XYZ file of C-alpha atoms in Angstrom:
670
model
C 8.828 -38.366 -15.269
C 8.664 -35.482 -12.776
C 5.689 -35.072 -10.532
C 4.863 -31.854 -12.362
C 4.424 -33.878 -15.581
C 2.242 -36.626 -14.200
C -1.031 -37.021 -16.051
C -4.205 -37.488 -14.051
C -5.212 -40.669 -15.903
C -2.042 -42.519 -14.877
C -2.703 -42.441 -11.133
C -5.658 -43.125 -8.849
C -8.052 -40.237 -8.249
C -7.405 -38.272 -5.058
C -10.202 -37.498 -2.649
C -10.839 -33.968 -1.484
C -9.862 -35.031 2.006
C -6.491 -36.277 0.766
C -5.943 -33.018 -1.074
C -6.647 -31.036 2.085
C -4.356 -33.284 4.110
C -1.528 -32.528 1.686
C -1.812 -28.886 2.788
C -1.789 -29.896 6.444
C 1.229 -32.142 6.024
C 3.278 -29.576 4.125
C 2.411 -26.902 6.662
C 3.401 -28.880 9.732
C 6.548 -30.256 8.055
C 7.736 -26.808 6.917
C 7.138 -25.199 10.302
C 8.915 -28.082 12.010
C 11.912 -27.811 9.673
C 12.148 -24.058 10.234
C 11.563 -24.502 13.957
C 9.236 -21.509 13.748
C 5.970 -20.571 12.134
C 2.239 -21.039 12.431
C 0.907 -24.494 11.568
C -2.499 -24.137 13.222
C -4.326 -21.944 10.734
C -3.234 -23.830 7.580
C -4.288 -27.086 9.200
C -7.608 -25.630 10.297
C -8.481 -23.967 6.997
C -7.180 -26.689 4.671
C -10.676 -27.988 3.951
C -12.023 -24.515 3.140
C -9.028 -23.698 0.933
C -9.355 -26.980 -0.925
C -12.979 -26.294 -1.785
C -12.156 -22.733 -2.792
C -9.316 -23.683 -5.132
C -10.870 -26.814 -6.621
C -14.366 -25.435 -7.182
C -14.496 -21.653 -7.164
C -11.214 -19.879 -7.796
C -10.657 -18.858 -11.418
C -6.918 -18.897 -12.063
C -4.240 -20.384 -14.273
C -1.080 -21.299 -12.396
C 0.962 -20.985 -15.596
C -0.187 -17.357 -16.061
C -0.186 -15.751 -12.617
C -0.624 -12.226 -14.031
C -3.828 -12.997 -15.946
C -5.765 -9.764 -15.494
C -9.138 -11.483 -15.203
C -8.078 -14.047 -12.602
C -9.856 -14.248 -9.288
C -7.799 -12.755 -6.475
C -7.030 -14.779 -3.357
C -5.809 -12.841 -0.339
C -4.543 -14.557 2.793
C -5.245 -11.754 5.247
C -4.215 -13.965 8.165
C -0.702 -13.882 6.773
C 0.911 -15.706 9.681
C -0.662 -18.831 8.182
C 1.553 -18.364 5.128
C 2.157 -22.083 4.682
C -1.464 -22.402 3.590
C -0.721 -20.134 0.634
C 2.709 -21.572 -0.118
C 1.325 -25.114 -0.054
C -1.406 -24.158 -2.494
C 1.043 -22.420 -4.832
C 3.322 -25.463 -4.845
C 0.544 -27.991 -5.219
C -1.168 -26.172 -8.080
C 2.113 -25.646 -9.936
C 2.865 -21.943 -9.782
C 6.234 -21.197 -11.416
C 9.155 -21.129 -9.035
C 7.279 -22.525 -6.036
C 9.133 -25.827 -5.796
C 9.257 -28.348 -2.993
C 12.707 -26.975 -2.189
C 11.149 -23.595 -1.500
C 8.698 -25.278 0.855
C 11.577 -26.993 2.612
C 13.320 -23.603 2.936
C 10.364 -21.976 4.654
C 11.471 -18.898 6.603
C 15.063 -19.206 5.440
C 17.135 -16.367 4.015
C 16.592 -15.801 0.312
C 13.655 -18.180 -0.022
C 10.382 -17.276 -1.692
C 8.613 -18.626 1.381
C 9.126 -15.847 3.915
C 7.546 -15.961 7.343
C 4.629 -13.918 6.039
C 3.573 -13.671 2.374
C 5.531 -10.923 0.630
C 4.347 -9.506 -2.654
C 6.908 -9.969 -5.392
C 8.678 -12.929 -3.798
C 6.708 -15.456 -5.816
C 3.892 -15.472 -8.376
C 0.498 -15.969 -6.782
C 1.199 -13.824 -3.727
C -1.279 -11.041 -4.433
C -0.271 -8.792 -1.539
C 1.994 -8.615 1.488
C 0.110 -9.677 4.583
C 0.932 -10.291 8.192
C -0.109 -7.040 9.871
C -3.587 -8.282 10.638
C -6.515 -6.751 8.802
C -4.351 -5.322 6.019
C -5.119 -8.102 3.563
C -8.850 -7.721 4.109
C -8.586 -3.976 3.496
C -6.363 -4.501 0.430
C -9.005 -6.878 -0.906
C -11.604 -4.118 -0.726
C -9.385 -2.124 -3.072
C -9.000 -5.125 -5.377
C -12.746 -5.679 -5.502
C -13.296 -1.970 -6.090
C -10.714 -1.997 -8.880
C -12.592 -4.840 -10.561
C -15.781 -2.780 -10.582
C -13.972 0.348 -11.828
C -12.249 -1.540 -14.630
C -15.334 -3.508 -15.677
C -17.276 -0.253 -15.948
C -14.681 0.983 -18.428
C -13.897 -2.080 -20.542
C -16.943 -4.298 -20.065
C -17.695 -7.450 -18.102
C -16.705 -9.676 -21.019
C -13.110 -8.651 -20.301
C -13.128 -8.025 -16.560
C -15.313 -10.124 -14.306
C -13.485 -11.575 -11.327
C -14.067 -12.274 -7.652
C -11.836 -11.407 -4.736
C -11.654 -14.032 -1.988
C -10.181 -13.450 1.445
C -9.272 -15.797 4.254
C -9.345 -13.714 7.418
C -8.790 -14.751 10.996
C -10.138 -13.655 14.358
C -7.227 -11.247 14.718
C -7.952 -9.598 11.354
C -11.473 -8.856 12.500
C -10.326 -7.483 15.855
C -8.078 -4.885 14.233
C -9.767 -1.514 13.784
C -8.926 -1.374 10.092
C -11.342 -4.240 9.519
C -14.310 -2.053 10.409
C -13.189 0.717 8.062
C -12.767 -1.853 5.302
C -16.015 -3.753 5.729
C -17.990 -0.529 6.134
C -16.648 0.863 2.864
C -17.181 -2.434 1.032
C -20.719 -2.710 2.332
C -21.538 0.850 1.344
C -20.231 0.332 -2.180
C -21.996 -3.040 -2.445
C -18.885 -4.839 -3.646
C -20.735 -8.081 -4.255
C -17.776 -9.925 -5.776
C -15.875 -9.707 -2.506
C -16.187 -12.914 -0.472
C -14.558 -13.230 2.955
C -14.028 -16.674 4.444
C -13.596 -16.152 8.181
C -11.481 -18.724 9.992
C -13.697 -18.765 13.057
C -11.524 -20.916 15.317
C -11.975 -18.841 18.511
C -8.246 -18.970 19.335
C -5.618 -16.246 19.663
C -2.053 -16.329 20.939
C -3.132 -15.647 24.511
C -5.821 -18.320 24.440
C -9.531 -18.297 23.681
C -10.896 -15.224 21.923
C -13.352 -14.926 24.820
C -10.482 -13.441 26.820
C -10.807 -10.211 24.887
C -13.877 -10.102 22.633
C -17.527 -11.029 22.767
C -18.709 -9.390 19.539
C -21.030 -11.030 17.089
C -18.941 -10.694 13.953
C -21.798 -11.918 11.803
C -24.079 -9.159 13.085
C -21.318 -6.599 12.650
C -20.931 -7.530 8.981
C -24.692 -7.527 8.514
C -24.896 -4.048 10.036
C -22.274 -2.914 7.527
C -24.353 -4.097 4.596
C -22.984 -7.588 3.978
C -24.659 -10.894 3.254
C -23.628 -13.489 5.826
C -23.816 -17.209 6.434
C -22.289 -19.736 8.830
C -20.865 -23.154 7.981
C -18.830 -25.966 9.474
C -15.416 -25.270 7.988
C -14.592 -28.974 7.954
C -17.742 -29.885 6.004
C -16.636 -29.552 2.400
C -20.161 -29.815 1.029
C -21.367 -27.018 3.303
C -18.452 -24.780 2.349
C -19.087 -25.503 -1.320
C -22.757 -24.626 -1.034
C -21.976 -21.384 0.788
C -19.482 -20.204 -1.842
C -21.911 -21.080 -4.637
C -24.642 -19.086 -2.906
C -22.297 -16.125 -2.487
C -21.326 -16.163 -6.167
C -24.986 -16.418 -7.179
C -25.940 -13.262 -5.245
C -23.499 -10.409 -5.873
C -25.869 -7.774 -4.517
C -23.643 -7.309 -1.476
C -20.255 -8.546 -0.282
C -20.321 -11.852 1.579
C -19.010 -13.101 4.891
C -18.873 -16.884 5.204
C -18.132 -17.700 8.824
C -16.288 -21.028 8.754
C -16.252 -22.683 12.178
C -12.935 -24.523 12.308
C -10.553 -26.165 14.723
C -7.077 -24.695 14.779
C -4.453 -27.377 14.205
C -7.075 -29.778 12.861
C -5.766 -33.351 12.931
C -3.305 -32.866 15.779
C -4.357 -35.232 18.593
C -3.021 -33.112 21.442
C -2.846 -29.552 20.086
C -5.929 -29.169 17.903
C -8.212 -26.455 19.267
C -5.493 -25.026 21.523
C -3.467 -21.822 21.364
C -0.304 -23.946 21.358
C -1.131 -24.865 17.746
C -1.062 -21.223 16.681
C 2.526 -20.104 16.487
C 4.964 -22.891 17.211
C 6.010 -26.224 15.675
C 3.916 -29.212 16.646
C 7.023 -31.254 17.532
C 8.260 -34.466 15.972
C 6.179 -36.780 18.145
C 2.989 -34.806 17.646
C 3.576 -34.710 13.886
C 3.938 -38.492 13.912
C 0.651 -38.815 15.801
C -1.046 -36.339 13.469
C 0.019 -38.341 10.433
C -1.539 -41.411 11.967
C -4.767 -39.621 12.849
C -5.120 -38.097 9.378
C -4.227 -41.364 7.660
C -1.241 -39.731 5.983
C 1.420 -42.483 5.715
C 3.911 -40.401 3.729
C 7.235 -38.957 4.802
C 8.109 -35.304 5.416
C 7.454 -33.103 2.374
C 6.217 -36.105 0.405
C 3.065 -35.692 -1.650
C 2.138 -38.883 -3.514
C 1.680 -38.810 -7.250
C -2.102 -39.157 -7.328
C -2.625 -36.240 -4.936
C -0.090 -33.955 -6.597
C -1.563 -34.825 -9.990
C -5.028 -33.872 -8.781
C -3.736 -30.527 -7.506
C -1.798 -29.825 -10.704
C -4.999 -30.459 -12.615
C -6.637 -27.741 -10.536
C -3.814 -25.372 -11.441
C -4.336 -25.898 -15.164
C -8.132 -26.219 -15.196
C -8.723 -22.725 -16.556
C -6.085 -22.663 -19.287
C -8.719 -22.797 -22.032
C -10.791 -20.101 -20.343
C -7.765 -17.832 -20.161
C -6.897 -18.457 -23.811
C -10.436 -17.531 -24.856
C -10.174 -14.361 -22.772
C -6.876 -13.470 -24.432
C -8.587 -13.635 -27.839
C -11.304 -11.253 -26.638
C -8.677 -8.877 -25.317
C -6.769 -8.883 -28.603
C -9.979 -7.916 -30.388
C -10.823 -5.156 -27.914
C -10.176 -1.465 -28.377
C -6.719 0.050 -27.868
C -8.130 2.004 -24.933
C -9.314 -1.176 -23.228
C -5.970 -2.863 -23.825
C -4.118 0.145 -22.451
C -6.176 0.143 -19.249
C -5.900 -3.592 -18.686
C -2.270 -4.088 -19.686
C -0.965 -0.652 -18.714
C 0.889 1.887 -20.829
C 3.826 4.255 -20.704
C 2.380 7.568 -19.526
C 5.655 9.472 -19.232
C 5.220 11.646 -22.325
C 1.550 12.305 -21.608
C 2.271 13.394 -18.051
C 5.286 15.467 -19.080
C 3.187 17.438 -21.566
C 0.464 18.128 -18.999
C 3.009 19.187 -16.378
C 4.826 21.462 -18.834
C 1.536 23.178 -19.617
C 0.810 23.529 -15.908
C 4.216 25.011 -15.146
C 3.917 27.473 -18.021
C 0.630 28.695 -16.606
C 1.962 28.802 -13.050
C 5.074 30.839 -13.855
C 2.910 33.614 -15.276
C 0.568 33.558 -12.262
C 1.540 36.208 -9.723
C -1.058 35.222 -7.128
C -0.048 33.668 -3.843
C -1.694 30.283 -3.388
C -1.386 27.382 -0.980
C 0.500 24.443 -2.432
C -2.673 22.382 -1.903
C -4.309 24.769 -4.412
C -1.390 24.477 -6.839
C -1.805 20.717 -6.456
C -5.483 20.909 -7.339
C -4.668 23.012 -10.407
C -2.122 20.364 -11.420
C -4.621 17.543 -10.966
C -7.056 19.431 -13.212
C -4.549 19.088 -16.039
C -3.730 15.435 -15.327
C -7.199 13.918 -15.002
C -8.367 14.545 -18.605
C -5.298 12.832 -20.070
C -4.886 10.061 -17.475
C -7.958 7.827 -17.204
C -5.757 5.597 -15.012
C -5.734 8.248 -12.290
C -8.307 7.520 -9.577
C -8.712 10.187 -6.913
C -10.255 10.319 -3.496
C -10.155 11.726 -0.004
C -10.958 10.699 3.532
C -13.845 13.174 3.780
C -11.629 16.210 3.159
C -12.035 16.771 -0.572
C -12.436 20.530 -0.342
C -9.616 20.937 2.150
C -7.212 18.610 0.337
C -7.960 19.968 -3.129
C -8.144 16.432 -4.458
C -11.362 16.832 -6.441
C -11.639 18.838 -9.645
C -14.265 19.748 -12.215
C -13.196 16.681 -14.191
C -14.176 14.244 -11.452
C -17.315 12.177 -11.043
C -18.102 10.266 -7.869
C -17.925 6.498 -7.656
C -21.223 5.232 -6.232
C -22.723 1.789 -5.535
C -24.803 2.263 -8.665
C -22.126 3.727 -10.929
C -18.477 2.703 -10.995
C -17.641 4.700 -14.112
C -16.646 7.614 -11.882
C -13.060 8.513 -11.069
C -13.353 9.889 -7.537
C -13.848 7.811 -4.392
C -15.390 9.169 -1.224
C -13.556 7.086 1.363
C -15.282 8.693 4.334
C -13.455 9.307 7.598
C -11.431 6.145 7.118
C -7.804 7.169 6.584
C -6.383 3.719 7.289
C -8.984 1.949 5.187
C -8.401 4.435 2.366
C -4.654 3.842 2.311
C -5.034 0.053 2.403
C -7.704 0.101 -0.304
C -5.404 2.225 -2.483
C -2.761 -0.457 -2.068
C -5.290 -2.976 -3.340
C -6.193 -0.759 -6.290
C -2.522 -0.339 -7.182
C -1.868 -4.070 -6.849
C -4.712 -4.798 -9.245
C -2.597 -3.251 -11.946
C -4.757 -0.852 -13.954
C -5.077 2.340 -11.957
C -2.912 4.955 -10.247
C -4.668 5.792 -6.980
C -4.254 8.973 -4.996
C -6.027 9.913 -1.798
C -6.034 12.869 0.511
C -6.148 13.666 4.188
C -4.314 15.995 6.562
C -0.617 15.286 7.045
C -1.084 14.747 10.775
C -3.407 11.847 10.004
C -0.605 9.985 8.273
C -0.335 8.420 11.718
C -3.767 6.875 11.161
C -2.653 5.200 7.923
C 1.061 4.668 8.548
C 0.916 0.814 8.450
C -0.574 0.992 4.965
C 1.897 3.642 3.817
C 4.700 1.413 5.069
C 3.283 -1.522 3.106
C 2.981 0.637 -0.028
C 6.722 1.176 0.285
C 7.509 -2.447 1.133
C 5.481 -3.725 -1.828
C 6.889 -1.036 -4.178
C 3.449 0.199 -5.155
C 2.746 3.508 -6.870
C 0.290 5.018 -4.413
C 0.065 8.790 -4.032
C -0.741 10.315 -0.654
C -1.890 13.941 -0.886
C -1.351 15.154 2.682
C -2.273 18.770 3.232
C -2.157 21.185 6.175
C 1.473 20.233 6.545
C 2.697 22.373 9.451
C 1.849 24.920 12.127
C 0.794 26.981 9.130
C -2.681 25.471 9.369
C -3.138 27.798 12.319
C -6.196 27.841 14.523
C -6.959 24.111 14.564
C -4.085 23.839 16.996
C -1.479 21.256 18.000
C -3.757 18.240 17.523
C -3.723 19.015 13.818
C -0.198 20.386 13.469
C 2.140 17.588 12.282
C 5.427 18.820 13.706
C 7.068 15.381 13.855
C 5.338 13.700 10.921
C 7.719 14.667 8.137
C 10.669 13.162 10.007
C 8.769 9.963 10.665
C 7.695 9.590 7.037
C 11.187 10.330 5.758
C 12.387 7.439 7.903
C 10.362 4.906 5.862
C 12.505 3.193 3.199
C 11.363 3.473 -0.423
C 8.948 6.325 0.261
C 9.387 9.618 -1.550
C 8.306 12.534 0.624
C 7.796 15.710 -1.399
C 7.310 19.114 0.221
C 7.105 21.590 -2.656
C 7.679 25.313 -2.201
C 5.422 26.791 -4.876
C 3.289 26.048 -7.905
C 6.106 24.982 -10.194
C 7.619 22.612 -7.633
C 4.173 21.204 -6.865
C 3.609 20.338 -10.525
C 7.103 18.859 -10.742
C 6.504 16.702 -7.673
C 3.299 15.362 -9.198
C 5.233 14.405 -12.326
C 7.876 12.646 -10.244
C 5.303 10.818 -8.133
C 3.529 9.422 -11.186
C 6.834 8.459 -12.785
C 7.943 6.503 -9.695
C 6.291 3.220 -10.670
C 7.882 1.236 -7.823
C 7.760 3.857 -5.086
C 4.833 5.454 -3.257
C 4.889 9.198 -2.732
C 3.717 11.672 -0.132
C 2.935 15.195 -1.276
C 3.041 17.375 1.851
C 1.142 20.537 1.008
C 0.462 23.808 2.749
C -2.796 25.384 3.846
C -1.361 28.900 3.810
C -0.600 30.773 0.611
C 2.966 30.944 -0.690
C 4.569 33.058 -3.409
C 5.650 31.600 -6.722
C 9.440 31.508 -6.512
C 10.361 29.877 -9.812
C 10.225 32.015 -12.902
C 11.446 29.243 -15.185
C 9.883 25.818 -15.253
C 11.652 24.380 -18.284
C 13.628 21.786 -16.325
C 12.253 19.617 -13.547
C 14.704 20.766 -10.885
C 12.783 18.919 -8.171
C 13.926 15.664 -9.783
C 17.310 16.122 -8.098
C 15.688 16.478 -4.698
C 17.400 19.794 -3.963
C 18.823 22.617 -6.020
C 20.091 26.169 -5.663
C 17.043 28.363 -6.077
C 18.783 31.685 -5.482
C 22.531 32.144 -5.864
C 24.565 35.275 -5.090
C 27.247 36.614 -7.354
C 30.601 35.188 -6.392
C 31.387 32.895 -3.489
C 28.602 32.335 -1.006
C 28.981 33.051 2.730
C 26.129 30.885 3.973
C 23.657 28.317 2.637
C 19.999 28.589 3.593
C 18.199 25.217 3.271
C 14.420 24.983 3.338
C 11.378 23.068 2.150
C 7.824 23.973 1.356
C 6.389 27.173 2.739
C 9.654 27.983 4.490
C 11.557 28.379 1.217
C 9.918 31.769 0.845
C 11.207 32.717 4.303
C 14.711 31.712 3.254
C 14.454 33.902 0.159
C 13.390 36.852 2.354
C 16.257 36.157 4.758
C 18.749 36.105 1.885
C 17.484 39.501 0.773
C 17.953 40.861 4.306
C 21.483 39.463 4.465
C 22.344 40.942 1.082
C 21.725 44.413 2.523
C 24.576 43.681 4.966
C 26.820 42.435 2.185
C 26.361 38.785 3.198
C 26.025 36.421 0.255
C 23.480 33.670 0.887
C 22.518 30.811 -1.396
C 18.969 29.568 -1.001
C 18.537 25.834 -1.523
C 15.081 24.367 -1.966
C 14.902 20.715 -0.886
C 11.547 19.285 -2.009
C 12.734 15.664 -1.586
C 15.421 14.406 0.760
C 15.150 10.976 -0.829
C 15.907 12.140 -4.365
C 18.693 14.424 -3.180
C 20.254 11.534 -1.262
C 20.376 9.587 -4.541
C 22.467 12.252 -6.287
C 26.233 12.101 -6.609
C 28.417 13.402 -3.817
C 29.778 16.005 -6.212
C 26.299 17.365 -6.899
C 25.441 17.368 -3.209
C 28.616 19.340 -2.410
C 27.858 21.779 -5.206
C 24.367 22.443 -3.836
C 25.192 22.529 -0.130
C 28.510 24.330 -0.360
C 31.288 24.349 2.224
C 30.026 27.314 4.254
C 27.732 27.369 7.326
C 24.263 25.955 6.718
C 20.984 27.173 8.165
C 18.056 24.779 7.762
C 14.498 26.003 8.220
C 11.346 23.893 8.298
C 8.225 24.264 10.411
C 8.747 20.777 11.797
C 11.127 18.951 14.120
C 14.840 18.680 13.423
C 15.580 14.939 13.453
C 15.752 14.313 9.709
C 17.814 17.448 9.078
C 20.951 16.249 10.824
C 21.865 14.351 7.675
C 22.535 17.728 6.022
C 23.821 19.734 9.029
C 27.463 18.992 9.799
C 28.632 20.659 12.998
C 27.822 23.172 15.719
C 28.145 26.108 13.348
C 25.189 24.758 11.354
C 21.765 25.719 12.718
C 18.242 24.313 12.510
C 15.299 26.691 12.819
C 11.988 24.961 13.329
C 9.882 23.257 15.955
C 11.211 21.855 19.213
C 7.841 20.967 20.702
C 4.173 20.968 19.784
C 2.402 23.909 18.215
C -0.493 26.026 19.449
C -3.867 27.375 18.354
C -3.592 30.783 16.720
C -3.453 32.383 13.275
C -0.535 31.017 11.234
C 1.387 34.270 11.131
C 1.268 34.616 14.895
C 2.523 31.047 15.326
C 5.483 31.520 12.986
C 6.408 34.647 14.903
C 5.966 32.972 18.289
C 8.119 29.976 17.386
C 10.801 32.065 15.754
C 10.342 30.735 12.235
C 10.766 34.075 10.494
C 13.022 35.583 7.871
C 14.606 37.839 10.502
C 15.389 34.897 12.749
C 16.909 32.996 9.834
C 19.036 35.993 8.931
C 20.193 36.414 12.539
C 21.093 32.730 12.743
C 23.097 33.060 9.537
C 25.044 36.005 10.899
C 25.799 34.071 14.083
C 26.901 30.963 12.204
C 29.208 32.958 9.961
C 30.713 34.638 13.010
C 31.336 31.293 14.755
C 32.968 29.767 11.694
C 35.263 32.731 11.067
């Protein structure tokens, strides 16, 4: 009989202390075997985690995707062996003892930090401190949004977080707790591992804040407990669940490396193996007479019972779901929206092609959103206090408030990083497609969360407006000359910079269709002409295409994105007067163009000199420019404060300059 099949009535009952010690033993053994890792936090928080999983957490290890499960987020992701131990002990599929033994080894499910998608039960990728806490705000918010739509009989779960001192030092933590407190997300419960130790030593080296008062000031309920007193931890969690008027902070005073005779309470327990001798001594002190990676039958049986304790509850929930409306099932389980979105985008493009007005692409984006929101209840919008500037809110939106979560628009406040991380949490929760807006230059404020969107393959949409020097008078602090290149460098991130209304609608369609890839829509403040007269085919789907082609063989290729595509079209017209045949290529997405065949790329780019124009820096363009006869026209330094037209003229980003560069390139290549 395997340990996984052992029945609880065939072995002695395990005490809660023994169950916690199983976590400690697995953590120190795995870190020792890997010769790297962080044993201190799992050992210190083992008692808290044991109470949480055995008494409070609603989950079924055999059904990790249960939509109404409680979420558990290990924000202090360096303590990953705490999570991996719990997943193994409770019987999550695929988390075997061999995976524990292969901690931090290539190809294992047990990476150095928890990575979403590597194993069931890992709710989010954590490690960059504070991210998990901020993701959890999105998860808790998603619960409220979904419950308001389908009812609390179907969706009623808590989100629990274990956060460390480092998580609370990171600036993102304040954005996250402030938003959660404002929205009164009462089913969010944070268990703070208050061990007063960081890598450098005592936390007193760098902070003297009262975290409890900080949370209270942000609208949270708070309490303090001894993290090694199981009864006290139990009482605190019960009190938190009984009062969901506000989110809860439970400050758990713990000792890092608990049980280690010589390293407990010291920074040396944080991020390095205890050592064979110290592990031997720790086993003796804890009364754990078992060998490395050995969990006796009665303790494993007790943990496996925890993993299956809610099977009946889940089955009852499944019956309620099957009897619920199709709309509720579609929101909870998800649906294929491709045809719905395609119809809305086709209607938008038809309207846009007959519109002769010049508009900023941020306005074309807003007009597109107006057509998407009525047919996509999954779409949840928002902005970091720039709704009017970003064009992210429409007449179809209602605000989410602490009193009413039936709305579909979130006011994130001036919290770009917190917004991006919360959107990750919303996406991870599985029911909604979140989008949020800010200025493109402030992508730097939320880059860690954008990077994690890409790493976790989450469909999160970033509407980033004011995308160049074209924003004008606000000056170089707000002009993102280098930002496009830096975003294009992130793997698995689609960066769209549409040229007009039709491309903007197409990019929205592509962003929603990319279910495993986040997207950036970089949009202009200044008005641009509509360049596409035919929107039948989504040409943006190929990343780049020939927008304007001369008759016969081309002499030069003009490459551009966004607002500069119009300049390229003007330059081509100027060149045509001299008998020079220029093809204009619009490149709304480098990433999608890179994915096309070499034959298609050659067809689009041609074998003649290339002139690239973008009101940004050149770095990312060298992939498409081949030699010295090819020219980049754009920014080579920061911008300035002046009207947009004056800036384009000053920096030489004009149709005349493009045409002159084309003439020069043709001459050099002759």
